[in-house]
Coordinates of C-alpha atoms in Angstrom, one line a residue:
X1 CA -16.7 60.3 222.3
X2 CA -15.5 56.8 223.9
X3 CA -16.9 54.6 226.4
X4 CA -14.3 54.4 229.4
X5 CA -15.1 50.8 230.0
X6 CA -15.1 49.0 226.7
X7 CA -13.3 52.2 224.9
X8 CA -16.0 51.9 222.3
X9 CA -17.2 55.0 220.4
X10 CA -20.6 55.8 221.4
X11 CA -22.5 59.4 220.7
X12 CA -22.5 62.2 223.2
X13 CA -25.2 61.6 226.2
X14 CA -25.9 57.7 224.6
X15 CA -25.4 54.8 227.4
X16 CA -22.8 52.1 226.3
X17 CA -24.9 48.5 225.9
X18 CA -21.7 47.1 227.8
X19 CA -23.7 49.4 231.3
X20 CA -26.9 48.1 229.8
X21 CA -25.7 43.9 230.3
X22 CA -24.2 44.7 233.9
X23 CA -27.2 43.5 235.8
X24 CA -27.1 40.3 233.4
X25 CA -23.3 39.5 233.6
X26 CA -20.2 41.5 235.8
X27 CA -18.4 44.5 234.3
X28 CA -15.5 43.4 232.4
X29 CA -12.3 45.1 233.0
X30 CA -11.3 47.8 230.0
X31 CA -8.7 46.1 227.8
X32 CA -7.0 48.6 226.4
X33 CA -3.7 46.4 225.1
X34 CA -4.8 45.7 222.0
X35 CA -5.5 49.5 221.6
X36 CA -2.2 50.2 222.1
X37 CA -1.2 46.7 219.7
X38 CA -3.0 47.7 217.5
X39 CA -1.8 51.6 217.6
X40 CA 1.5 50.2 217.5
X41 CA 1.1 48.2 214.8
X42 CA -0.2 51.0 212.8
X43 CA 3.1 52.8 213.5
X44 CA 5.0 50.2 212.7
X45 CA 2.9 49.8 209.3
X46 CA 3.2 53.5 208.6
X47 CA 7.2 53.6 208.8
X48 CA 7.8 50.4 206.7
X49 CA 5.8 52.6 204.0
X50 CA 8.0 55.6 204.6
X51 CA 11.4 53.2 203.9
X52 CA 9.1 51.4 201.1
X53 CA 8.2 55.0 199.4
X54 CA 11.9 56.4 200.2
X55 CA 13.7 53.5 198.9
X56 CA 11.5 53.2 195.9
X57 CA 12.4 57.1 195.1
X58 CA 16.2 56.8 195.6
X59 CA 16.0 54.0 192.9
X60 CA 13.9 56.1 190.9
X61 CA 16.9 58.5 190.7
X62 CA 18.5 58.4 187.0
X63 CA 22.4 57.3 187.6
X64 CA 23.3 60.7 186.3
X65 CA 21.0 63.0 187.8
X66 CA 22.1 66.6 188.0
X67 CA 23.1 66.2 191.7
X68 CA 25.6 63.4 190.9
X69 CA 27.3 65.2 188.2
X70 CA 27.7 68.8 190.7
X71 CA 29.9 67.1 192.8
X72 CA 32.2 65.1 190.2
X73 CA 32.4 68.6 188.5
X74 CA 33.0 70.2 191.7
X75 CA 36.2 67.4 192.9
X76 CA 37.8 68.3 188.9
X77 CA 37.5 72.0 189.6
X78 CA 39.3 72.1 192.9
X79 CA 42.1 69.8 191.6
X80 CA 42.5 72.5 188.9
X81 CA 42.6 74.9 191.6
X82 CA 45.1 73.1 193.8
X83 CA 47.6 73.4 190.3
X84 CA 46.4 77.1 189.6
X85 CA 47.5 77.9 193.0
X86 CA 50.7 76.3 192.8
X87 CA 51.5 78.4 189.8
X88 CA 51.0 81.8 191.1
X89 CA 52.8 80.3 194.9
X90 CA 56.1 80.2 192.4
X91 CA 55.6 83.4 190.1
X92 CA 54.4 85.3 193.2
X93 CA 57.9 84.3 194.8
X94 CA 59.6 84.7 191.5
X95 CA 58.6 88.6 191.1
X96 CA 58.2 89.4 195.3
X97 CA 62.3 88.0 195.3
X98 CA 63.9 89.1 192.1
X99 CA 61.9 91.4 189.7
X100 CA 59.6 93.6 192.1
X101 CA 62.6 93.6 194.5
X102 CA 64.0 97.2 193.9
X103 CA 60.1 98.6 193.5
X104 CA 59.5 96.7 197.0
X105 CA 62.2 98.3 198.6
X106 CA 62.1 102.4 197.4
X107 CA 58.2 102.4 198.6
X108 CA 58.1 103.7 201.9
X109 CA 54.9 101.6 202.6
X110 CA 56.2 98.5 202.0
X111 CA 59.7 98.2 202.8
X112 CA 58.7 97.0 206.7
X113 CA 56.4 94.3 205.2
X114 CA 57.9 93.5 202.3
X115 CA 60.5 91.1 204.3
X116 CA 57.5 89.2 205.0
X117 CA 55.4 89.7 202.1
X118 CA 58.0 87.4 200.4
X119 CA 56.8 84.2 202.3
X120 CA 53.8 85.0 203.4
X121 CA 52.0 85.3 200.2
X122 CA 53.7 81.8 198.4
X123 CA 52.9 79.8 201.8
X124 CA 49.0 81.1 201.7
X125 CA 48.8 80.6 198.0
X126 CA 50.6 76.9 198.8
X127 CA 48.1 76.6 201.7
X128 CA 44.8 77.3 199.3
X129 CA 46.1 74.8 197.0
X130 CA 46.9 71.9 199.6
X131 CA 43.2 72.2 200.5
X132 CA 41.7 72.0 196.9
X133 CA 43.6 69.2 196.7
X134 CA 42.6 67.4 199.8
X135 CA 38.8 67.9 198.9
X136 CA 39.2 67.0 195.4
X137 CA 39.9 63.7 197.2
X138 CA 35.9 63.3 196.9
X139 CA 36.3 62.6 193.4
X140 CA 37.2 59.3 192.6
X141 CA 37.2 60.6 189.0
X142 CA 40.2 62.9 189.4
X143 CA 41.9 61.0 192.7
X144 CA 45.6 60.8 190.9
X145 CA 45.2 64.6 189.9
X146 CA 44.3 65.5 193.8
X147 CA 46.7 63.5 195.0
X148 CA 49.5 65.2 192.2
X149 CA 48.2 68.8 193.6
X150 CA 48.9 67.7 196.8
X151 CA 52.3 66.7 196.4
X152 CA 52.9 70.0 194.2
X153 CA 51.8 72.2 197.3
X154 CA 53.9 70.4 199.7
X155 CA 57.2 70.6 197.3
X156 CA 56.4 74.1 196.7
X157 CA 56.1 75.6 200.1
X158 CA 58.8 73.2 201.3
X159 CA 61.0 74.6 198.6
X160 CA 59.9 78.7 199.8
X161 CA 61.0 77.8 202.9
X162 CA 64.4 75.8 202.3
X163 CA 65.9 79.0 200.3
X164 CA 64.4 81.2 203.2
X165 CA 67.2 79.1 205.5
X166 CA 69.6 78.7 202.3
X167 CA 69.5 81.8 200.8
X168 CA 68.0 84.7 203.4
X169 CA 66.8 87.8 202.7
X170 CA 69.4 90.6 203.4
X171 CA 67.7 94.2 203.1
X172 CA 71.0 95.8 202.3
X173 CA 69.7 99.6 201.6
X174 CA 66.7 98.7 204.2
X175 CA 67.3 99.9 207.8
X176 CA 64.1 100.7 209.7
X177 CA 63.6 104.3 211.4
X178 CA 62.9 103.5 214.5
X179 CA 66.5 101.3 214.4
X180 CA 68.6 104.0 213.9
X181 CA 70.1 106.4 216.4
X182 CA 71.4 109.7 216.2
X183 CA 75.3 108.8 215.8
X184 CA 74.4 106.9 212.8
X185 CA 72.3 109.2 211.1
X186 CA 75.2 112.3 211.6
X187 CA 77.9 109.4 210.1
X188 CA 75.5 109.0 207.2
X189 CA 75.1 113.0 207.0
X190 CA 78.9 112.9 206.9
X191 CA 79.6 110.4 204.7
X192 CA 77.0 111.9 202.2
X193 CA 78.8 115.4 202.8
X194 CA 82.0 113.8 201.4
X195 CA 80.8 111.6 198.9
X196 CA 79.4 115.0 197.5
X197 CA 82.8 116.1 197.9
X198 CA 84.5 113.5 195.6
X199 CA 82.2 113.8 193.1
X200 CA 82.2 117.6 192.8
X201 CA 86.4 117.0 192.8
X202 CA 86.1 114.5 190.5
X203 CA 84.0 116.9 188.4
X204 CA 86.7 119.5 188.1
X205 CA 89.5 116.8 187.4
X206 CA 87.6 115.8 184.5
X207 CA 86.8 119.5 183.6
X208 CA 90.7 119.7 183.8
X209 CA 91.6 117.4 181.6
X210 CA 89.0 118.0 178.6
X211 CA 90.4 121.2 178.5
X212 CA 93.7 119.7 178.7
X213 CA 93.2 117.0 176.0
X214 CA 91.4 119.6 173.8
X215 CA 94.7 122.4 174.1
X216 CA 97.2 119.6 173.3
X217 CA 95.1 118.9 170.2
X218 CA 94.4 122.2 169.1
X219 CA 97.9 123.0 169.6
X220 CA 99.2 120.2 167.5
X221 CA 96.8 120.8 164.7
X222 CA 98.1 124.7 164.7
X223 CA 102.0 123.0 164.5
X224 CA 103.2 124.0 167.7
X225 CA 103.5 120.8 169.6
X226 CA 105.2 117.9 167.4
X227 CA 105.4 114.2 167.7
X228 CA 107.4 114.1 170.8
X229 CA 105.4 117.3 172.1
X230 CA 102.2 115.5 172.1
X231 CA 103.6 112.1 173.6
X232 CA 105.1 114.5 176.4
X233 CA 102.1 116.6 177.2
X234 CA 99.7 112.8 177.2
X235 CA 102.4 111.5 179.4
X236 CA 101.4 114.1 181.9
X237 CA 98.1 113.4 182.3
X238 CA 96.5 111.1 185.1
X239 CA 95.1 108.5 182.9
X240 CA 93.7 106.9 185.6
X241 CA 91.2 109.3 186.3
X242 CA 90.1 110.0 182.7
X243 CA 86.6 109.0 181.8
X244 CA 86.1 106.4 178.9
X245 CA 85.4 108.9 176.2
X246 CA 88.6 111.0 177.5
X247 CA 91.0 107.9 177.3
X248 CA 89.3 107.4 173.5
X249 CA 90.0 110.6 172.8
X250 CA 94.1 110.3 174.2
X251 CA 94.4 107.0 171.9
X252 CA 93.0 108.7 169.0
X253 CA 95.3 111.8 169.2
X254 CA 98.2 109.2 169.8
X255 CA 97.3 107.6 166.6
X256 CA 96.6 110.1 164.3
X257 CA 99.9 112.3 165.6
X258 CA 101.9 108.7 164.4
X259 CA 100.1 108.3 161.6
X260 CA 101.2 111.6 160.6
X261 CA 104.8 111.4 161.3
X262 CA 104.8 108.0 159.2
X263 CA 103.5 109.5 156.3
X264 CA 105.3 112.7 156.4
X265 CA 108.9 110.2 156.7
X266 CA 107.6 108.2 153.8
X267 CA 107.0 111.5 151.9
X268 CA 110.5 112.6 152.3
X269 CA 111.8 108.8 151.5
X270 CA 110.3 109.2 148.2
X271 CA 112.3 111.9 147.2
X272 CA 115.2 110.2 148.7
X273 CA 115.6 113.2 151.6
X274 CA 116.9 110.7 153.6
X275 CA 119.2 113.2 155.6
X276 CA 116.0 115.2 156.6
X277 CA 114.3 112.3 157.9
X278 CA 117.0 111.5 160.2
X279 CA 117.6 114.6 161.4
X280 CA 113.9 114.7 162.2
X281 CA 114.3 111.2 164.1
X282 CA 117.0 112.4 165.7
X283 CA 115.5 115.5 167.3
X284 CA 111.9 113.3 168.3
X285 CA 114.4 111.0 169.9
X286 CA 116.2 114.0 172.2
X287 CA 113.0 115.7 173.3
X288 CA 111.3 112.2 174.1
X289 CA 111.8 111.4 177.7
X290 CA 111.5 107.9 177.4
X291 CA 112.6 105.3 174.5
X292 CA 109.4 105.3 172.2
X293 CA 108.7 102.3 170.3
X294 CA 107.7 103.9 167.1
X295 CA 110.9 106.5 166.6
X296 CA 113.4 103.5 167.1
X297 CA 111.4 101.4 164.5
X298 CA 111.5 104.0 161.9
X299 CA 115.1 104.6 162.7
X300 CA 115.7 101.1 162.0
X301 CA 113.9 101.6 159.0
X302 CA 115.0 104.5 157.1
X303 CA 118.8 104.1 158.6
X304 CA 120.2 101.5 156.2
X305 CA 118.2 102.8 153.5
X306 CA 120.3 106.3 154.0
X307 CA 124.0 104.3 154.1
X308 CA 122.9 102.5 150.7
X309 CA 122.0 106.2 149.6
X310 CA 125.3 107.5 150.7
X311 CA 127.0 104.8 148.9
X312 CA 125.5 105.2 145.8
X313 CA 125.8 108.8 145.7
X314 CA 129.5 109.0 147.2
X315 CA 130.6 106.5 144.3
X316 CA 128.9 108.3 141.4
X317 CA 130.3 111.7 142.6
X318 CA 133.5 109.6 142.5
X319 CA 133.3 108.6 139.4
X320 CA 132.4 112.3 138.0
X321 CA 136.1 112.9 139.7
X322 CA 134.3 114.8 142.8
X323 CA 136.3 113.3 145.5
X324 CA 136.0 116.3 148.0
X325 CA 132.1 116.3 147.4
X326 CA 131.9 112.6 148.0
X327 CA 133.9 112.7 151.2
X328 CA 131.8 116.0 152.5
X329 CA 128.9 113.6 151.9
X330 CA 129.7 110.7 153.6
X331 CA 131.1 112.9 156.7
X332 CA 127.8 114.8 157.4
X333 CA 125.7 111.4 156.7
X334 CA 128.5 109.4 159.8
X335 CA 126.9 112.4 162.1
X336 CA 123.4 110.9 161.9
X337 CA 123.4 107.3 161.8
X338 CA 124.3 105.0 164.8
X339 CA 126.1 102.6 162.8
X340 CA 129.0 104.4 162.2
X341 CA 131.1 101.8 161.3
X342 CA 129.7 100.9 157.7
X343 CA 129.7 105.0 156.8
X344 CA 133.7 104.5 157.9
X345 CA 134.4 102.2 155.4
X346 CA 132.1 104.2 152.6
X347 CA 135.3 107.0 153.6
X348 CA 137.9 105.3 153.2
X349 CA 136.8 104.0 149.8
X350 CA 136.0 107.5 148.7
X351 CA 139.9 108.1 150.0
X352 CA 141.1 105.4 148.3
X353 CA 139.4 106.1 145.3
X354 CA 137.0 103.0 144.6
X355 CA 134.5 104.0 142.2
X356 CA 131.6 101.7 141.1
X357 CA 134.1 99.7 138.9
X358 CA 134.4 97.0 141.6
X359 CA 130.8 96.2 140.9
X360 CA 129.3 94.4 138.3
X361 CA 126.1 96.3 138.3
X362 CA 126.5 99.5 140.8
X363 CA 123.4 100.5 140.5
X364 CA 121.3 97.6 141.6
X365 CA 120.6 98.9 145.0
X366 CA 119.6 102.5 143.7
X367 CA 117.1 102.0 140.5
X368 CA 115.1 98.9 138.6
X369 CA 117.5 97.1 136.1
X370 CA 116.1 96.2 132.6
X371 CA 117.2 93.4 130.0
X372 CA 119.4 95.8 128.5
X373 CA 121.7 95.9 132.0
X374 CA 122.1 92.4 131.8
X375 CA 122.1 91.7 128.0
X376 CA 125.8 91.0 128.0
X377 CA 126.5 89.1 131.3
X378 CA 127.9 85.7 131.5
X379 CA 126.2 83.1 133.5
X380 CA 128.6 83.5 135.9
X381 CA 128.1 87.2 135.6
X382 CA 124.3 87.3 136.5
X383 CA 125.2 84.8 139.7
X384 CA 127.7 87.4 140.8
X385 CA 125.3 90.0 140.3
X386 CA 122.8 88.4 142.2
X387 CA 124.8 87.6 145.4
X388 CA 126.7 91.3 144.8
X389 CA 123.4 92.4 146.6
X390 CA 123.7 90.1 149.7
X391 CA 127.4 91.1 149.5
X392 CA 126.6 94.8 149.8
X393 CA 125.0 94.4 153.1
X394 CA 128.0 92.2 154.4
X395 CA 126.5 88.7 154.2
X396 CA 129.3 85.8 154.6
X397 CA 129.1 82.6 151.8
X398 CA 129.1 79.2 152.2
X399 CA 130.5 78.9 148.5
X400 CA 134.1 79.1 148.5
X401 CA 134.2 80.6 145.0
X402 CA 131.5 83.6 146.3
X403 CA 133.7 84.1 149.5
X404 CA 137.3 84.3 147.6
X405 CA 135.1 86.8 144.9
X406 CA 133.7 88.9 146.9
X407 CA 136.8 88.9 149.7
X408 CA 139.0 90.4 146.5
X409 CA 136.9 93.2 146.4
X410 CA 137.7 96.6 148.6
X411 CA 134.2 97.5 149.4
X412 CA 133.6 94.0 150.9
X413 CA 133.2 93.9 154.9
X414 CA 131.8 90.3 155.1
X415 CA 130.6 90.5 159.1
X416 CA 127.0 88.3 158.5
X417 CA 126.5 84.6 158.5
X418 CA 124.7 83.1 155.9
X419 CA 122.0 81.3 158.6
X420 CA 121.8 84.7 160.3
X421 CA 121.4 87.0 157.2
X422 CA 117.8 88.9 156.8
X423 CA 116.6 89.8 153.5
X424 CA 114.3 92.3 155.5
X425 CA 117.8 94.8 155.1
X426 CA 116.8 94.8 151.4
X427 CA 115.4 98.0 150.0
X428 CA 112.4 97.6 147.3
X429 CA 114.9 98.3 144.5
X430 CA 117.3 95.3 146.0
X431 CA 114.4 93.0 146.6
X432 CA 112.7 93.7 142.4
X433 CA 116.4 93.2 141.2
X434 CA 117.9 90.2 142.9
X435 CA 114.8 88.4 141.7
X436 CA 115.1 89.7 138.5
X437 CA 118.5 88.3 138.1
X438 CA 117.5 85.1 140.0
X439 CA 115.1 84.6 137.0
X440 CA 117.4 85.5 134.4
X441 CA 120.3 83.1 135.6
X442 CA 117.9 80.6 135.6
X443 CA 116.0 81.3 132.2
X444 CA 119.9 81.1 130.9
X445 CA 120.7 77.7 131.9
X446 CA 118.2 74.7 134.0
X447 CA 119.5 74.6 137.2
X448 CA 121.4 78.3 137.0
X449 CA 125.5 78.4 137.7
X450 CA 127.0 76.1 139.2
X451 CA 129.4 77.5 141.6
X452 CA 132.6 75.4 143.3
X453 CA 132.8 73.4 140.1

């Protein structure tokens, strides 16, 4: 215990000495002020060794204690953050708009949120990475990172939101329940009603037509429907409506059915059955409703090919003193060819009497020559020879000498110009031979004849 005058410690029922000297000198007041300087003091002491000890701890700290690294690691994995974020903001948005799109919109759950889902998932995604970046802003390590993410974020979401103004969403096939009234779910009712009804019409139009497409065919291949019976029976057809494998099969029928007739004509030309092939033109012409391309190409074909076989046959009846055959000839052969006027003057030869003495080589439109048809010509001859080809076929000459020749002659009907003439009138026989005399004039003399000399 204390004495409460002199604040001296004294034991329990012991009298202070400062009681013992009052009688000798006056009781001094207490002075407790330096107790409480000296309390203070020690306060003031025991702080200082606080800061002292503290201070001399932080400075104890290694520079890269554990605590130190946490956060640097800590600032670099948020900046990677901010970026990982910003990745899945734009494939999020990517397969929400475009790929997941259809998936979105046939689920009945989603459809009402999906209009939102589109946003609202890129901008939270853009959200989480704006704030990894902003605290990776702790790290002066990975500052210019941070401050990259940031700007990342920002373009990103800025960008969701500028195509959301630029380029809407328009649920086309999505119209919410509760939207729709009545009327517009009996005109959708209806509209399904005659959609169905197109379809199923459409159904039995294409139904029609296989059948049709398949009884033309079968009947052509049996030989009851001709050239001009197919054409007529595909002309009939709606080939509008026809599907893709339909109109296929229509161009392939068309082909092979003109494939045939070619080769069948070409058949026939072989053997020089010319009159058959005409009369055969002829009747696909009259049961054609419209011109057809191919007939008037083969007509133009195998025409003067049949007047060059009437000529060469009229004069070698002629010449075995058949007049009456040659003239019976040449009559039926003016009833099939349009160009009547060259069969004319075949007749009035025959009448006349011209036989293939007129010619220098009569057969040169009708067979091959050799070296022994030309073994006793002239020069002169084998020029003549040569140009007795493009006389034939009523070519005009430049040469004076050709022109007064050929002019002389009874069969000659010059009605060509040289500059106009086609070789394309040649037959195969006239085309082998007028080269074959070109080469022998020439093989003759350098230069071949000289004509208007």
């Amino acid at each position: 215990m204390f004495c409460k005058y002199c604040g001296r410690e004294i034991k329990e029922g012991e009298i202070c000495t400062c009681r013992q000297q009052s009688s000798k000198t006056p009781y001094p007041k207490p002075d407790i002020r330096p107790v409480i300087h000296q309390q203070g003091k020690n306060q003031k002491h025991v702080q200082l060794n606080q800061n002292q000890h503290e201070r001399k701890s932080i400075n104890r700290s290694p520079a890269g204690s554990p605590n130190q690294r946490t956060a640097k690691k800590d600032g670099k994995g948020l900046a990677v953050a901010s970026f990982l974020l910003s990745f899945l903001l734009l494939v999020s948005f990517v397969l929400l708009r475009v790929v997941l799109q259809g998936f979105m919109q046939e689920s009945t759950m989603l459809e009402s949120i999906y209009p939102y889902l589109i946003y609202v998932v890129p901008f939270l995604l853009g959200l989480g990475a704006f704030l990894c970046a902003i605290f990776s802003l702790q790290d002066a390590r990975v500052r210019t990172l941070s401050i990259s993410g940031i700007l990342i974020s920002v373009i990103f979401v800025a960008g969701i939101f500028a195509s959301k103004v630029l380029f809407p969403y328009e649920a086309d096939s999505y119209v919410a329940s509760s939207d729709r009234s009545d009327e517009e779910d009996e005109e959708e009712v209806g509209k399904d009603n005659s959609k169905d009804t197109e379809d199923a019409s459409k159904e039995e139009e294409t139904a029609e037509s296989d059948s049709s497409i398949s009884q033309i065919k079968s009947d052509y291949q049996k030989g009851t429907l001709d050239y001009a019976g197919v054409k007529n029976a595909l002309v009939k057809l709606d080939t509008d409506k026809l599907e893709s494998k339909e109109a296929e099969e229509v161009l392939a029928l068309q082909e092979q059915t003109e494939k045939d007739l070619e080769d069948s004509l070409e058949k026939s030309a072989k053997s020089s059955d010319y009159e058959s092939i005409l009369k055969k033109l002829s009747k696909q012409k009259e049961e054609l409703k419209d011109e057809d391309e191919l007939i008037t190409k083969l007509s133009e074909k195998y025409e003067p090919e049949y007047i060059l076989y009437l000529d060469t046959e009229s004069k070698n009846l002629l010449a075995q003193g058949k007049k009456d055959d040659a003239l019976k000839l040449l009559k039926n052969g003016k009833t099939l060819v349009e160009d009547t006027d060259a069969v004319d003057n075949l007749i009035a030869e025959a009448e006349e009497g011209v036989t293939g003495g007129d010619y220098i080589l009569p057969e040169s439109n009708s067979r091959y020559l050799t070296d022994a048809d030309v073994s006793g010509l002239t020069l002169q001859q084998l020029n003549y020879a040569k140009n007795e080809i493009y006389a034939r076929h009523g070519r005009k000459f430049d040469s004076k000498e050709l022109q007064n020749y050929f002019g002389s002659k009874s069969w000659y009907n010059g009605t060509v110009n040289a500059a106009d003439f086609k070789e394309t009138v040649f037959n195969e026989y006239e085309k082998k031979n007028a080269e074959f005399l070109r080469q022998k004039e020439f093989a003759m003399h350098d230069g071949g004849y000289q004509l208007d000399q």
